[in-house]
Amino acid sequence: MAIVINIDVMLAKRKMSVTELSERVGITMANLSILKNGKAKAIRLATLEAICKALECQPGDLLEYRSDEET
């Protein structure tokens, strides 16, 4: 089971850079990179909320479930 975080997709849709998102959310580039690359084991709801606010999206736009067969 895997939860995929599609930050890159939303960044492209919003024509926003990773640096700009980092500044708007108040998260370091290193932590944002961990999220983008699927290395994160958890995400705080406050962080998810801030990302959704900055990208003007819903959590479901960022999070995707993929079964073991798909990954």
Backbone as JSON, one array per atom type, in Angstrom:
{
  "sequence": "MAIVINIDVMLAKRKMSVTELSERVGITMANLSILKNGKAKAIRLATLEAICKALECQPGDLLEYRSDEET",
  "N": [[0.85, -1.18, 0.0], [0.49, 2.23, -0.8], [0.75, 5.69, -0.34], [0.7, 8.36, -2.42], [2.14, 11.51, -2.91], [1.2, 14.17, -4.72], [2.53, 16.7, -5.28], [4.07, 17.92, -7.27], [2.41, 17.83, -9.52], [0.32, 19.59, -8.85], [1.81, 21.92, -8.48], [2.66, 22.4, -11.09], [0.19, 22.8, -12.35], [-0.59, 25.16, -11.11], [1.38, 26.79, -11.86], [3.61, 27.37, -10.24], [6.64, 27.7, -8.43], [8.82, 25.44, -6.62], [10.29, 26.75, -4.73], [8.74, 29.07, -4.28], [6.42, 27.88, -3.2], [7.51, 26.78, -0.88], [8.21, 29.11, 0.54], [5.67, 30.29, 0.89], [4.33, 28.4, 2.43], [5.97, 28.01, 4.59], [7.75, 25.98, 5.01], [10.75, 24.08, 4.96], [12.96, 23.81, 2.13], [14.22, 21.35, 2.04], [12.49, 19.65, 3.53], [10.2, 19.87, 1.97], [11.12, 18.7, -0.35], [11.45, 16.07, 0.54], [8.78, 15.35, 0.87], [7.88, 15.62, -1.8], [9.39, 13.67, -3.11], [8.43, 11.31, -2.16], [9.46, 10.24, 0.18], [8.6, 10.77, 2.69], [7.23, 9.75, 5.79], [5.12, 10.62, 7.18], [2.76, 13.34, 7.41], [2.01, 16.42, 8.78], [-1.21, 17.58, 9.67], [-1.56, 20.32, 9.77], [0.47, 21.18, 8.09], [-0.34, 20.03, 5.68], [-2.73, 21.42, 5.38], [-1.72, 24.05, 5.05], [-0.31, 23.76, 2.65], [-2.4, 23.11, 0.91], [-3.84, 25.49, 1.08], [-2.01, 27.33, -0.02], [-1.77, 26.31, -2.6], [-4.32, 26.41, -3.44], [-6.14, 24.16, -3.39], [-7.67, 20.92, -2.79], [-7.14, 18.4, -0.21], [-7.39, 15.88, -1.42], [-6.54, 16.4, -3.98], [-3.86, 16.35, -3.76], [-3.11, 13.98, -2.48], [-2.86, 10.53, -3.18], [-3.95, 7.22, -3.37], [-2.32, 4.19, -4.0], [-2.44, 0.84, -4.79], [-0.5, -2.1, -3.84], [-0.06, -3.55, -6.17], [0.02, -1.63, -8.13], [2.21, -0.05, -7.59]],
  "CA": [[0.0, 0.0, 0.0], [1.3, 3.43, -0.88], [0.11, 6.99, -0.53], [1.56, 9.18, -3.26], [1.87, 12.93, -2.76], [1.34, 14.75, -6.06], [2.79, 18.15, -5.2], [4.57, 18.38, -8.57], [1.27, 18.01, -10.42], [-0.36, 20.83, -8.47], [2.72, 23.04, -8.76], [2.6, 22.64, -12.54], [-1.14, 23.37, -12.65], [-0.65, 26.52, -10.57], [2.56, 27.51, -12.39], [4.31, 27.85, -9.05], [7.92, 27.02, -8.19], [8.98, 24.8, -5.33], [10.77, 27.8, -3.83], [7.6, 29.9, -3.91], [5.58, 27.1, -2.29], [8.25, 26.69, 0.37], [8.08, 30.39, 1.22], [4.27, 30.52, 1.26], [3.91, 27.43, 3.44], [6.84, 28.09, 5.74], [8.4, 24.68, 5.15], [12.06, 24.15, 4.32], [13.1, 23.15, 0.83], [14.58, 19.95, 2.3], [11.28, 18.92, 3.91], [9.32, 19.84, 0.8], [11.72, 17.71, -1.24], [11.12, 14.76, 1.12], [7.38, 15.11, 0.51], [7.78, 15.47, -3.25], [10.04, 12.44, -3.56], [7.79, 10.14, -1.58], [10.27, 9.7, 1.27], [7.97, 11.12, 3.96], [6.44, 8.72, 6.46], [3.95, 11.28, 7.76], [2.63, 14.77, 7.15], [1.13, 17.05, 9.76], [-2.41, 18.16, 9.07], [-1.34, 21.76, 9.63], [1.29, 21.35, 6.89], [-1.22, 19.72, 4.55], [-3.65, 22.55, 5.25], [-0.98, 25.18, 4.5], [-0.02, 23.46, 1.24], [-3.68, 23.24, 0.2], [-4.18, 26.91, 1.01], [-1.09, 27.97, -0.96], [-2.02, 25.81, -3.96], [-5.76, 26.53, -3.68], [-6.62, 22.83, -3.78], [-8.17, 20.05, -1.73], [-6.19, 17.34, 0.11], [-7.51, 14.81, -2.4], [-5.78, 16.77, -5.17], [-2.45, 16.09, -3.47], [-2.89, 12.62, -1.99], [-3.4, 9.46, -4.03], [-3.68, 5.86, -2.9], [-1.99, 3.2, -5.02], [-2.27, -0.49, -4.18], [0.82, -2.71, -4.06], [0.05, -4.0, -7.55], [0.25, -0.48, -8.99], [3.48, 0.61, -7.29]],
  "C": [[0.89, 1.24, 0.0], [0.4, 4.66, -1.06], [1.12, 7.85, -1.28], [1.15, 10.64, -3.08], [2.21, 13.61, -4.08], [1.53, 16.27, -6.02], [3.24, 18.68, -6.55], [3.43, 18.67, -9.54], [0.58, 19.34, -10.13], [0.52, 22.06, -8.7], [2.67, 23.4, -10.24], [1.28, 23.29, -12.92], [-1.23, 24.83, -12.21], [0.5, 27.4, -11.07], [3.34, 28.17, -11.26], [5.6, 27.05, -8.88], [7.92, 26.39, -6.8], [9.44, 25.84, -4.3], [9.62, 28.68, -3.36], [6.68, 29.17, -2.93], [6.22, 27.02, -0.91], [8.09, 27.97, 1.19], [6.66, 30.63, 1.71], [3.82, 29.63, 2.42], [4.73, 27.55, 4.72], [7.49, 26.75, 6.06], [9.74, 24.75, 4.42], [12.05, 23.42, 2.98], [13.42, 21.66, 1.03], [13.34, 19.13, 2.66], [10.28, 18.83, 2.76], [9.82, 18.8, -0.2], [11.41, 16.29, -0.76], [9.68, 14.39, 0.77], [7.24, 14.81, -0.98], [8.31, 14.13, -3.73], [9.49, 11.18, -2.94], [8.57, 9.5, -0.45], [9.64, 9.95, 2.64], [7.17, 9.94, 4.5], [5.16, 9.3, 7.04], [3.93, 12.74, 7.3], [1.65, 15.33, 8.19], [-0.06, 17.66, 9.03], [-2.26, 19.66, 8.88], [-0.5, 22.05, 8.38], [0.46, 21.08, 5.65], [-2.18, 20.87, 4.31], [-2.95, 23.76, 4.62], [-0.66, 24.98, 3.03], [-1.29, 23.63, 0.41], [-4.08, 24.71, 0.05], [-3.31, 27.61, -0.03], [-1.38, 27.57, -2.41], [-3.49, 25.92, -4.37], [-6.34, 25.21, -4.21], [-7.16, 22.1, -2.56], [-7.12, 18.98, -1.42], [-6.21, 16.19, -0.91], [-6.81, 15.12, -3.72], [-4.3, 16.43, -5.01], [-2.16, 14.63, -3.13], [-3.58, 11.6, -2.88], [-3.0, 8.12, -3.44], [-3.38, 4.96, -4.09], [-1.76, 1.86, -4.31], [-0.88, -1.02, -4.52], [1.01, -3.12, -5.5], [0.41, -2.84, -8.49], [1.62, 0.16, -8.77], [4.67, -0.18, -7.72]]
}
